[in-house]
Amino acid sequence: MDAPRSLPVRRRTVLAAAGAAVAAASAGAARASAAARQPVAAPAALTARQTAGQRVIYSYPGLTVPSTLLTRISAGQAAGVIFFGENISSESQITAVVKQLVQANAASPVKAPLLLMTDQEGGEVRRLPGAPALSEKQVGEAAQPQTAATQAGTGAGQNLAGVGMNVNLAPVLDVYYTAGNFVDKYQRSYSNNASTVSSLGKAFITAQQGAGVAATAKHFPGLGAATASQDTDAGPVTLTQSLSKLRTVDELPYQAAIAAGVRLVMVSWAVYPALDASAPAGLSATVVQQELRGRLGYTGVTVTDALEAGAISSSYSTAQRAVLAAGAGMDLLLCSARDVSQGDAAAQALADAYTGGGLPAAGFDAAVQRVTALRTSLS
């Protein structure tokens, strides 16, 4: 539920014929759907630490990749990297960084592309210069919103692919309840109408994945009810809408996203008493396993929001957060504190729980297989 942390330094114009974009998007969605259904074996003969690393997304500070992160990658101990504004000064700079990471990964025993991701939602929340220029709210208010959503998805996909990234942590599928609330004040919601969010989110996902970049629907089951001051990055958030409201409003766009073959779903750190009053959604097997996978039938990769978020009790260490999230059913852990040691702590905790029986091997291996399937389908 991150607020904007950086603004683009310049814009790039993306030119694409509408017919070509739609055709490419449809083909891409079909490929993504097929890849998601195709069983892929987890990498063989990996150590526990390497196996655990397949579930960890690292981050780092500044413009230069630390040697420790390059070492983790070449040792097969990381699934990928998330980039923030502080990591990017220009297209040429971040393209060079991506090439450096890819070269390190070439030495890895895990022969699959790294997951290289950022938040390129549009509007204020963009880490890269360029498309999509429109925020989700501006897309929803456009004269032809469906076309605008398709163009935004195509632009985001081409932009990320152009610098070598392959995952976008977008689109936001939160249906805002009140004008000016947390999601709406940053223009991160298409609409206060669930059907509109569903159709525009689906158009963005289909177009972006058609451009070869995996989309992430967020923040399940929905943060649209959060008030202007309810920020899960900063502290605990409890959203008290009824189960009926959750399922007919907040979760509705996820049904459309899943039907479109969305590759990842990010789960929020808010608490939803209608589903589970005892834990944030990303630490709740009820939310992840029963609601998202069971009721909605999602079979792709789940990813946490920022593992360091203030919404999780400060009494929990990184290691504890990692094991709790994995135990709840989160496939990928987003270690986004810009500190390589955070990713190391999460990965080591997962490895210890995997070998010690704290996390059942069957579920752990299934998570690694889902991540491996995603990675092998991307370039």
mmCIF file of C-alpha atoms in Angstrom:
data_model
loop_
_atom_site.group_PDB
_atom_site.id
_atom_site.type_symbol
_atom_site.label_atom_id
_atom_site.label_comp_id
_atom_site.label_asym_id
_atom_site.label_seq_id
_atom_site.Cartn_x
_atom_site.Cartn_y
_atom_site.Cartn_z
ATOM 1 C CA MET A 1 0.000 0.000 0.000
ATOM 2 C CA ASP A 2 2.940 2.211 -0.688
ATOM 3 C CA ALA A 3 2.394 5.924 -1.180
ATOM 4 C CA PRO A 4 4.247 7.583 -4.067
ATOM 5 C CA ARG A 5 7.994 7.622 -3.388
ATOM 6 C CA SER A 6 9.330 9.029 -6.633
ATOM 7 C CA LEU A 7 8.226 10.964 -9.674
ATOM 8 C CA PRO A 8 9.361 10.450 -13.270
ATOM 9 C CA VAL A 9 12.079 12.736 -14.576
ATOM 10 C CA ARG A 10 10.796 12.707 -18.132
ATOM 11 C CA ARG A 11 8.200 11.112 -20.369
ATOM 12 C CA ARG A 12 8.503 8.746 -23.263
ATOM 13 C CA THR A 13 5.854 8.571 -25.960
ATOM 14 C CA VAL A 14 4.671 5.093 -26.717
ATOM 15 C CA LEU A 15 3.277 4.659 -30.199
ATOM 16 C CA ALA A 16 1.242 1.574 -30.884
ATOM 17 C CA ALA A 17 -1.655 0.933 -33.195
ATOM 18 C CA ALA A 18 -4.741 0.000 -31.241
ATOM 19 C CA GLY A 19 -5.463 -3.044 -33.335
ATOM 20 C CA ALA A 20 -1.930 -4.379 -32.982
ATOM 21 C CA ALA A 21 -1.977 -3.773 -29.249
ATOM 22 C CA VAL A 22 -5.210 -5.671 -28.783
ATOM 23 C CA ALA A 23 -3.995 -8.571 -30.912
ATOM 24 C CA ALA A 24 -0.694 -8.765 -29.060
ATOM 25 C CA ALA A 25 -2.463 -8.519 -25.734
ATOM 26 C CA SER A 26 -4.830 -11.352 -26.559
ATOM 27 C CA ALA A 27 -1.973 -13.570 -27.693
ATOM 28 C CA GLY A 28 0.024 -12.717 -24.594
ATOM 29 C CA ALA A 29 -2.879 -13.506 -22.294
ATOM 30 C CA ALA A 30 -3.285 -16.882 -23.957
ATOM 31 C CA ARG A 31 0.414 -17.625 -23.521
ATOM 32 C CA ALA A 32 0.315 -16.533 -19.883
ATOM 33 C CA SER A 33 -2.751 -18.645 -19.178
ATOM 34 C CA ALA A 34 -1.159 -21.691 -20.786
ATOM 35 C CA ALA A 35 2.071 -21.162 -18.875
ATOM 36 C CA ALA A 36 0.176 -20.842 -15.603
ATOM 37 C CA ARG A 37 -1.532 -24.195 -16.224
ATOM 38 C CA GLN A 38 1.612 -26.008 -17.345
ATOM 39 C CA PRO A 39 3.248 -27.917 -14.462
ATOM 40 C CA VAL A 40 6.914 -27.009 -14.052
ATOM 41 C CA ALA A 41 9.257 -28.928 -11.807
ATOM 42 C CA ALA A 42 11.168 -27.049 -9.140
ATOM 43 C CA PRO A 43 14.930 -26.817 -9.712
ATOM 44 C CA ALA A 44 16.564 -30.116 -8.810
ATOM 45 C CA ALA A 45 19.422 -30.672 -6.374
ATOM 46 C CA LEU A 46 19.243 -27.285 -4.668
ATOM 47 C CA THR A 47 20.341 -26.690 -1.110
ATOM 48 C CA ALA A 48 17.772 -25.600 1.446
ATOM 49 C CA ARG A 49 19.093 -22.039 1.243
ATOM 50 C CA GLN A 50 18.805 -22.026 -2.538
ATOM 51 C CA THR A 51 15.302 -23.500 -2.373
ATOM 52 C CA ALA A 52 14.261 -20.847 0.139
ATOM 53 C CA GLY A 53 15.788 -18.138 -2.013
ATOM 54 C CA GLN A 54 13.348 -18.978 -4.798
ATOM 55 C CA ARG A 55 10.696 -17.305 -2.642
ATOM 56 C CA VAL A 56 12.532 -14.050 -1.851
ATOM 57 C CA ILE A 57 12.571 -10.761 -3.761
ATOM 58 C CA TYR A 58 15.508 -8.580 -2.756
ATOM 59 C CA SER A 59 16.013 -4.805 -2.806
ATOM 60 C CA TYR A 60 19.028 -2.562 -2.390
ATOM 61 C CA PRO A 61 19.822 1.121 -1.726
ATOM 62 C CA GLY A 62 21.004 3.677 -4.251
ATOM 63 C CA LEU A 63 22.111 3.346 -7.846
ATOM 64 C CA THR A 64 24.773 0.641 -7.492
ATOM 65 C CA VAL A 65 23.995 -3.027 -6.903
ATOM 66 C CA PRO A 66 25.849 -4.279 -3.788
ATOM 67 C CA SER A 67 28.312 -7.105 -4.361
ATOM 68 C CA THR A 68 26.488 -9.140 -1.717
ATOM 69 C CA LEU A 69 23.330 -9.148 -3.823
ATOM 70 C CA LEU A 70 25.250 -10.174 -6.939
ATOM 71 C CA THR A 71 26.725 -13.021 -4.900
ATOM 72 C CA ARG A 72 23.279 -14.191 -3.751
ATOM 73 C CA ILE A 73 22.009 -14.159 -7.309
ATOM 74 C CA SER A 74 24.950 -16.030 -8.809
ATOM 75 C CA ALA A 75 24.642 -18.607 -6.014
ATOM 76 C CA GLY A 76 20.991 -19.253 -6.915
ATOM 77 C CA GLN A 77 19.714 -17.797 -3.651
ATOM 78 C CA ALA A 78 17.328 -15.112 -4.917
ATOM 79 C CA ALA A 79 14.151 -15.126 -7.001
ATOM 80 C CA GLY A 80 14.451 -11.544 -8.118
ATOM 81 C CA VAL A 81 14.836 -7.853 -7.368
ATOM 82 C CA ILE A 82 12.428 -4.948 -6.906
ATOM 83 C CA PHE A 83 13.511 -1.490 -8.063
ATOM 84 C CA PHE A 84 12.522 1.846 -6.533
ATOM 85 C CA GLY A 85 13.002 5.435 -7.640
ATOM 86 C CA GLU A 86 16.276 5.701 -5.741
ATOM 87 C CA ASN A 87 17.671 2.864 -7.876
ATOM 88 C CA ILE A 88 16.918 4.631 -11.168
ATOM 89 C CA SER A 89 18.518 7.769 -12.590
ATOM 90 C CA SER A 90 17.892 7.164 -16.284
ATOM 91 C CA GLU A 91 16.835 4.467 -18.710
ATOM 92 C CA SER A 92 20.419 3.784 -19.734
ATOM 93 C CA GLN A 93 21.537 3.484 -16.104
ATOM 94 C CA ILE A 94 18.838 1.003 -15.056
ATOM 95 C CA THR A 95 19.264 -0.966 -18.293
ATOM 96 C CA ALA A 96 22.932 -1.407 -17.402
ATOM 97 C CA VAL A 97 21.993 -2.493 -13.882
ATOM 98 C CA VAL A 98 19.538 -5.058 -15.213
ATOM 99 C CA LYS A 99 22.222 -6.459 -17.524
ATOM 100 C CA GLN A 100 24.554 -6.756 -14.547
ATOM 101 C CA LEU A 101 21.935 -8.740 -12.620
ATOM 102 C CA VAL A 102 21.202 -10.950 -15.610
ATOM 103 C CA GLN A 103 24.914 -11.690 -15.994
ATOM 104 C CA ALA A 104 25.129 -12.685 -12.328
ATOM 105 C CA ASN A 105 22.120 -14.934 -12.807
ATOM 106 C CA ALA A 106 23.822 -16.674 -15.730
ATOM 107 C CA ALA A 107 26.150 -18.319 -13.202
ATOM 108 C CA SER A 108 23.257 -19.496 -11.028
ATOM 109 C CA PRO A 109 22.343 -23.181 -10.764
ATOM 110 C CA VAL A 110 18.729 -22.062 -11.206
ATOM 111 C CA LYS A 111 18.374 -21.739 -14.944
ATOM 112 C CA ALA A 112 15.426 -19.380 -15.034
ATOM 113 C CA PRO A 113 15.187 -15.614 -15.549
ATOM 114 C CA LEU A 114 15.175 -13.410 -12.477
ATOM 115 C CA LEU A 115 11.935 -11.661 -11.570
ATOM 116 C CA LEU A 116 12.863 -8.010 -12.150
ATOM 117 C CA MET A 117 10.040 -5.777 -10.993
ATOM 118 C CA THR A 118 8.876 -2.314 -10.073
ATOM 119 C CA ASP A 119 5.696 -0.326 -9.342
ATOM 120 C CA GLN A 120 4.691 1.312 -12.621
ATOM 121 C CA GLU A 121 1.030 1.997 -11.954
ATOM 122 C CA GLY A 122 0.763 5.331 -13.776
ATOM 123 C CA GLY A 123 0.332 8.904 -12.615
ATOM 124 C CA GLU A 124 2.161 9.616 -9.372
ATOM 125 C CA VAL A 125 3.244 6.034 -8.771
ATOM 126 C CA ARG A 126 5.934 5.429 -11.362
ATOM 127 C CA ARG A 127 9.533 4.394 -10.755
ATOM 128 C CA LEU A 128 10.571 4.626 -14.417
ATOM 129 C CA PRO A 129 10.270 7.711 -16.589
ATOM 130 C CA GLY A 130 7.602 7.332 -19.230
ATOM 131 C CA ALA A 131 4.409 5.375 -19.726
ATOM 132 C CA PRO A 132 1.830 5.099 -18.408
ATOM 133 C CA ALA A 133 1.448 8.827 -17.853
ATOM 134 C CA LEU A 134 -2.207 8.637 -16.775
ATOM 135 C CA SER A 135 -3.109 7.599 -13.245
ATOM 136 C CA GLU A 136 -5.721 4.899 -12.798
ATOM 137 C CA LYS A 137 -8.278 7.553 -11.813
ATOM 138 C CA GLN A 138 -7.519 9.515 -14.981
ATOM 139 C CA VAL A 139 -7.944 6.327 -16.999
ATOM 140 C CA GLY A 140 -11.326 5.747 -15.355
ATOM 141 C CA GLU A 141 -12.403 9.306 -16.149
ATOM 142 C CA ALA A 142 -11.160 9.246 -19.758
ATOM 143 C CA ALA A 143 -13.595 9.731 -22.653
ATOM 144 C CA GLN A 144 -12.861 6.158 -23.721
ATOM 145 C CA PRO A 145 -11.697 4.444 -20.515
ATOM 146 C CA GLN A 146 -11.389 0.958 -22.005
ATOM 147 C CA THR A 147 -9.063 2.248 -24.706
ATOM 148 C CA ALA A 148 -7.133 4.298 -22.151
ATOM 149 C CA ALA A 149 -6.675 1.236 -19.908
ATOM 150 C CA THR A 150 -5.445 -0.845 -22.838
ATOM 151 C CA GLN A 151 -3.005 1.886 -23.870
ATOM 152 C CA ALA A 152 -1.768 2.213 -20.278
ATOM 153 C CA GLY A 153 -1.173 -1.525 -20.038
ATOM 154 C CA THR A 154 0.631 -1.621 -23.375
ATOM 155 C CA GLY A 155 2.720 1.412 -22.419
ATOM 156 C CA ALA A 156 3.669 -0.040 -19.044
ATOM 157 C CA GLY A 157 4.631 -3.354 -20.609
ATOM 158 C CA GLN A 158 6.727 -1.808 -23.357
ATOM 159 C CA ASN A 159 8.390 0.560 -20.905
ATOM 160 C CA LEU A 160 9.452 -2.165 -18.478
ATOM 161 C CA ALA A 161 10.433 -4.597 -21.200
ATOM 162 C CA GLY A 162 12.511 -1.850 -22.792
ATOM 163 C CA VAL A 163 14.855 -1.734 -19.791
ATOM 164 C CA GLY A 164 14.813 -5.494 -19.213
ATOM 165 C CA MET A 165 12.211 -5.781 -16.452
ATOM 166 C CA ASN A 166 9.563 -8.492 -16.614
ATOM 167 C CA VAL A 167 7.103 -7.936 -13.735
ATOM 168 C CA ASN A 168 4.983 -4.893 -12.937
ATOM 169 C CA LEU A 169 3.398 -4.590 -9.495
ATOM 170 C CA ALA A 170 0.252 -3.212 -11.096
ATOM 171 C CA PRO A 171 -2.639 -2.724 -11.581
ATOM 172 C CA VAL A 172 -4.269 -1.611 -8.345
ATOM 173 C CA LEU A 173 -7.735 -3.181 -8.219
ATOM 174 C CA ASP A 174 -8.942 -1.399 -5.085
ATOM 175 C CA VAL A 175 -12.488 -0.034 -5.437
ATOM 176 C CA TYR A 176 -12.447 3.213 -3.482
ATOM 177 C CA TYR A 177 -15.350 3.757 -1.102
ATOM 178 C CA THR A 178 -15.007 7.485 -0.320
ATOM 179 C CA ALA A 179 -13.584 10.325 -2.388
ATOM 180 C CA GLY A 180 -10.223 11.438 -1.029
ATOM 181 C CA ASN A 181 -9.518 8.269 0.934
ATOM 182 C CA PHE A 182 -6.073 6.644 0.928
ATOM 183 C CA VAL A 183 -6.345 4.996 -2.478
ATOM 184 C CA ASP A 184 -8.276 7.800 -4.140
ATOM 185 C CA LYS A 185 -6.123 10.698 -2.939
ATOM 186 C CA TYR A 186 -3.181 9.304 -4.893
ATOM 187 C CA GLN A 187 -5.465 8.523 -7.855
ATOM 188 C CA ARG A 188 -4.644 4.822 -7.615
ATOM 189 C CA SER A 189 -8.176 3.528 -8.177
ATOM 190 C CA TYR A 190 -10.034 3.378 -11.474
ATOM 191 C CA SER A 191 -13.423 3.952 -9.889
ATOM 192 C CA ASN A 192 -15.776 3.548 -6.949
ATOM 193 C CA ASN A 193 -17.727 1.127 -9.125
ATOM 194 C CA ALA A 194 -16.578 -2.495 -8.884
ATOM 195 C CA SER A 195 -17.666 -3.392 -12.412
ATOM 196 C CA THR A 196 -15.705 -0.480 -13.851
ATOM 197 C CA VAL A 197 -12.582 -1.456 -11.906
ATOM 198 C CA SER A 198 -13.043 -5.037 -13.108
ATOM 199 C CA SER A 199 -13.248 -4.162 -16.794
ATOM 200 C CA LEU A 200 -10.447 -1.583 -16.768
ATOM 201 C CA GLY A 201 -8.159 -3.749 -14.653
ATOM 202 C CA LYS A 202 -8.724 -6.649 -17.014
ATOM 203 C CA ALA A 203 -7.914 -4.459 -20.028
ATOM 204 C CA PHE A 204 -4.671 -3.244 -18.418
ATOM 205 C CA ILE A 205 -3.621 -6.777 -17.430
ATOM 206 C CA THR A 206 -4.357 -8.257 -20.852
ATOM 207 C CA ALA A 207 -2.511 -5.505 -22.708
ATOM 208 C CA GLN A 208 0.522 -5.468 -20.409
ATOM 209 C CA GLN A 209 0.947 -9.243 -20.404
ATOM 210 C CA GLY A 210 0.574 -9.146 -24.174
ATOM 211 C CA ALA A 211 3.698 -6.976 -24.156
ATOM 212 C CA GLY A 212 5.561 -9.719 -22.280
ATOM 213 C CA VAL A 213 5.477 -8.289 -18.749
ATOM 214 C CA ALA A 214 3.656 -10.107 -15.958
ATOM 215 C CA ALA A 215 0.943 -8.145 -14.169
ATOM 216 C CA THR A 216 0.194 -8.100 -10.444
ATOM 217 C CA ALA A 217 -3.335 -7.506 -9.183
ATOM 218 C CA LYS A 218 -3.277 -5.727 -5.819
ATOM 219 C CA HIS A 219 -4.121 -5.448 -2.917
ATOM 220 C CA PHE A 220 -6.302 -8.525 -2.271
ATOM 221 C CA PRO A 221 -8.982 -8.641 -0.948
ATOM 222 C CA GLY A 222 -9.096 -4.860 -1.381
ATOM 223 C CA LEU A 223 -8.028 -1.622 0.290
ATOM 224 C CA GLY A 224 -10.743 0.587 -1.142
ATOM 225 C CA ALA A 225 -12.390 1.047 2.263
ATOM 226 C CA ALA A 226 -9.232 2.434 3.902
ATOM 227 C CA THR A 227 -9.564 6.032 5.084
ATOM 228 C CA ALA A 228 -7.097 8.761 4.159
ATOM 229 C CA SER A 229 -4.997 7.999 7.229
ATOM 230 C CA GLN A 230 -5.072 4.198 7.018
ATOM 231 C CA ASP A 231 -1.725 3.277 5.468
ATOM 232 C CA THR A 232 -0.503 -0.280 6.013
ATOM 233 C CA ASP A 233 3.081 0.845 5.403
ATOM 234 C CA ALA A 234 2.817 3.045 8.479
ATOM 235 C CA GLY A 235 0.755 1.023 10.944
ATOM 236 C CA PRO A 236 -2.023 -1.497 11.601
ATOM 237 C CA VAL A 237 -5.201 -1.166 9.516
ATOM 238 C CA THR A 238 -8.498 -2.945 10.156
ATOM 239 C CA LEU A 239 -11.245 -2.773 7.519
ATOM 240 C CA THR A 240 -14.675 -3.718 8.795
ATOM 241 C CA GLN A 241 -16.834 -4.103 5.707
ATOM 242 C CA SER A 242 -19.197 -7.076 5.760
ATOM 243 C CA LEU A 243 -18.402 -10.375 4.090
ATOM 244 C CA SER A 244 -21.088 -9.627 1.519
ATOM 245 C CA LYS A 245 -19.521 -6.256 0.738
ATOM 246 C CA LEU A 246 -16.052 -7.764 0.492
ATOM 247 C CA ARG A 247 -17.185 -10.388 -1.972
ATOM 248 C CA THR A 248 -19.511 -8.282 -4.128
ATOM 249 C CA VAL A 249 -17.404 -5.105 -4.236
ATOM 250 C CA ASP A 250 -13.777 -5.487 -3.147
ATOM 251 C CA GLU A 251 -13.109 -8.953 -4.557
ATOM 252 C CA LEU A 252 -15.099 -8.580 -7.770
ATOM 253 C CA PRO A 253 -12.195 -7.166 -9.819
ATOM 254 C CA TYR A 254 -10.061 -10.166 -8.867
ATOM 255 C CA GLN A 255 -12.490 -12.518 -10.539
ATOM 256 C CA ALA A 256 -12.000 -10.581 -13.771
ATOM 257 C CA ALA A 257 -8.217 -10.483 -13.265
ATOM 258 C CA ILE A 258 -8.036 -14.223 -12.682
ATOM 259 C CA ALA A 259 -10.161 -14.827 -15.767
ATOM 260 C CA ALA A 260 -7.686 -12.671 -17.698
ATOM 261 C CA GLY A 261 -4.787 -14.887 -16.568
ATOM 262 C CA VAL A 262 -3.105 -12.421 -14.209
ATOM 263 C CA ARG A 263 0.250 -13.904 -13.223
ATOM 264 C CA LEU A 264 0.586 -12.540 -9.668
ATOM 265 C CA VAL A 265 -1.722 -11.372 -6.898
ATOM 266 C CA MET A 266 -0.441 -9.181 -4.062
ATOM 267 C CA VAL A 267 -2.215 -9.654 -0.733
ATOM 268 C CA SER A 268 -2.701 -6.690 1.595
ATOM 269 C CA TRP A 269 -1.547 -6.300 5.188
ATOM 270 C CA ALA A 270 -4.905 -5.013 6.431
ATOM 271 C CA VAL A 271 -6.998 -7.098 8.815
ATOM 272 C CA TYR A 272 -10.473 -8.092 7.582
ATOM 273 C CA PRO A 273 -12.599 -9.332 10.510
ATOM 274 C CA ALA A 274 -15.246 -10.612 8.090
ATOM 275 C CA LEU A 275 -12.658 -13.158 6.909
ATOM 276 C CA ASP A 276 -10.097 -13.428 9.723
ATOM 277 C CA ALA A 277 -9.989 -11.080 12.707
ATOM 278 C CA SER A 278 -6.770 -12.552 14.069
ATOM 279 C CA ALA A 279 -4.162 -11.683 11.414
ATOM 280 C CA PRO A 280 -3.345 -9.365 8.503
ATOM 281 C CA ALA A 281 -4.523 -10.851 5.212
ATOM 282 C CA GLY A 282 -1.005 -11.738 4.047
ATOM 283 C CA LEU A 283 -0.441 -13.772 7.206
ATOM 284 C CA SER A 284 -3.836 -15.481 7.063
ATOM 285 C CA ALA A 285 -4.288 -18.923 5.513
ATOM 286 C CA THR A 286 -8.026 -18.235 5.604
ATOM 287 C CA VAL A 287 -7.600 -15.273 3.263
ATOM 288 C CA VAL A 288 -4.888 -16.712 1.025
ATOM 289 C CA GLN A 289 -5.774 -20.395 0.864
ATOM 290 C CA GLN A 290 -9.516 -20.440 1.414
ATOM 291 C CA GLU A 291 -10.662 -17.145 -0.085
ATOM 292 C CA LEU A 292 -8.196 -16.418 -2.896
ATOM 293 C CA ARG A 293 -7.208 -19.922 -3.941
ATOM 294 C CA GLY A 294 -10.247 -21.862 -2.739
ATOM 295 C CA ARG A 295 -13.243 -19.618 -3.404
ATOM 296 C CA LEU A 296 -11.842 -17.650 -6.355
ATOM 297 C CA GLY A 297 -9.788 -20.505 -7.798
ATOM 298 C CA TYR A 298 -6.532 -18.605 -8.233
ATOM 299 C CA THR A 299 -3.595 -20.870 -9.138
ATOM 300 C CA GLY A 300 -0.848 -18.339 -9.903
ATOM 301 C CA VAL A 301 1.844 -16.723 -7.775
ATOM 302 C CA THR A 302 1.003 -14.844 -4.589
ATOM 303 C CA VAL A 303 3.290 -12.052 -3.403
ATOM 304 C CA THR A 304 3.340 -10.094 -0.174
ATOM 305 C CA ASP A 305 3.248 -6.357 0.115
ATOM 306 C CA ALA A 306 6.366 -4.870 1.759
ATOM 307 C CA LEU A 307 7.542 -7.370 4.381
ATOM 308 C CA GLU A 308 8.746 -4.525 6.605
ATOM 309 C CA ALA A 309 5.316 -2.822 6.679
ATOM 310 C CA GLY A 310 4.189 -1.182 9.899
ATOM 311 C CA ALA A 311 0.854 -2.983 9.696
ATOM 312 C CA ILE A 312 2.569 -6.107 11.048
ATOM 313 C CA SER A 313 3.318 -6.045 14.753
ATOM 314 C CA SER A 314 6.731 -4.528 15.480
ATOM 315 C CA SER A 315 7.343 -7.442 17.823
ATOM 316 C CA TYR A 316 7.811 -9.684 14.779
ATOM 317 C CA SER A 317 11.303 -9.916 13.305
ATOM 318 C CA THR A 318 11.954 -10.268 9.588
ATOM 319 C CA ALA A 319 12.497 -13.990 10.140
ATOM 320 C CA GLN A 320 9.159 -14.379 11.912
ATOM 321 C CA ARG A 321 7.301 -12.355 9.303
ATOM 322 C CA ALA A 322 8.792 -14.472 6.531
ATOM 323 C CA VAL A 323 7.817 -17.790 8.076
ATOM 324 C CA LEU A 324 4.316 -16.603 8.971
ATOM 325 C CA ALA A 325 3.696 -15.285 5.458
ATOM 326 C CA ALA A 326 5.015 -18.441 3.810
ATOM 327 C CA GLY A 327 2.949 -20.565 6.160
ATOM 328 C CA ALA A 328 -0.167 -18.625 5.215
ATOM 329 C CA GLY A 329 0.423 -19.395 1.547
ATOM 330 C CA MET A 330 2.411 -16.452 0.216
ATOM 331 C CA ASP A 331 4.723 -17.701 -2.531
ATOM 332 C CA LEU A 332 6.993 -14.646 -2.849
ATOM 333 C CA LEU A 333 8.184 -12.410 -0.018
ATOM 334 C CA LEU A 334 8.795 -8.795 -0.977
ATOM 335 C CA CYS A 335 11.821 -7.626 1.005
ATOM 336 C CA SER A 336 11.662 -3.997 -0.030
ATOM 337 C CA ALA A 337 13.518 -2.166 2.768
ATOM 338 C CA ARG A 338 16.452 -1.489 0.385
ATOM 339 C CA ASP A 339 18.688 -3.652 2.525
ATOM 340 C CA VAL A 340 20.176 -6.919 1.267
ATOM 341 C CA SER A 341 20.384 -8.225 4.829
ATOM 342 C CA GLN A 342 16.587 -8.144 5.047
ATOM 343 C CA GLY A 343 16.327 -10.589 2.149
ATOM 344 C CA ASP A 344 19.050 -12.726 3.692
ATOM 345 C CA ALA A 345 17.195 -12.891 7.016
ATOM 346 C CA ALA A 346 13.963 -13.894 5.293
ATOM 347 C CA ALA A 347 15.623 -16.544 3.133
ATOM 348 C CA GLN A 348 17.563 -18.069 6.016
ATOM 349 C CA ALA A 349 14.408 -18.233 8.144
ATOM 350 C CA LEU A 350 12.572 -20.013 5.336
ATOM 351 C CA ALA A 351 15.468 -22.442 4.877
ATOM 352 C CA ASP A 352 15.522 -23.234 8.600
ATOM 353 C CA ALA A 353 11.759 -23.747 8.698
ATOM 354 C CA TYR A 354 11.913 -25.905 5.567
ATOM 355 C CA THR A 355 14.575 -28.246 6.944
ATOM 356 C CA GLY A 356 13.227 -28.152 10.495
ATOM 357 C CA GLY A 357 9.642 -28.959 9.621
ATOM 358 C CA GLY A 358 8.206 -25.588 10.576
ATOM 359 C CA LEU A 359 6.977 -25.227 7.004
ATOM 360 C CA PRO A 360 5.665 -28.459 5.430
ATOM 361 C CA ALA A 361 7.776 -29.564 2.480
ATOM 362 C CA ALA A 362 4.817 -30.241 0.175
ATOM 363 C CA GLY A 363 3.443 -26.719 0.435
ATOM 364 C CA PHE A 364 6.918 -25.186 0.253
ATOM 365 C CA ASP A 365 7.807 -27.135 -2.883
ATOM 366 C CA ALA A 366 4.473 -26.230 -4.492
ATOM 367 C CA ALA A 367 5.201 -22.539 -3.906
ATOM 368 C CA VAL A 368 8.660 -22.898 -5.472
ATOM 369 C CA GLN A 369 7.124 -24.681 -8.449
ATOM 370 C CA ARG A 370 4.661 -21.833 -9.020
ATOM 371 C CA VAL A 371 7.458 -19.276 -8.882
ATOM 372 C CA THR A 372 9.617 -21.410 -11.185
ATOM 373 C CA ALA A 373 6.760 -21.669 -13.685
ATOM 374 C CA LEU A 374 6.421 -17.904 -13.689
ATOM 375 C CA ARG A 375 10.157 -17.321 -14.085
ATOM 376 C CA THR A 376 10.615 -19.817 -16.903
ATOM 377 C CA SER A 377 7.736 -18.238 -18.844
ATOM 378 C CA LEU A 378 9.355 -14.789 -18.801
ATOM 379 C CA SER A 379 12.306 -13.384 -20.682
#
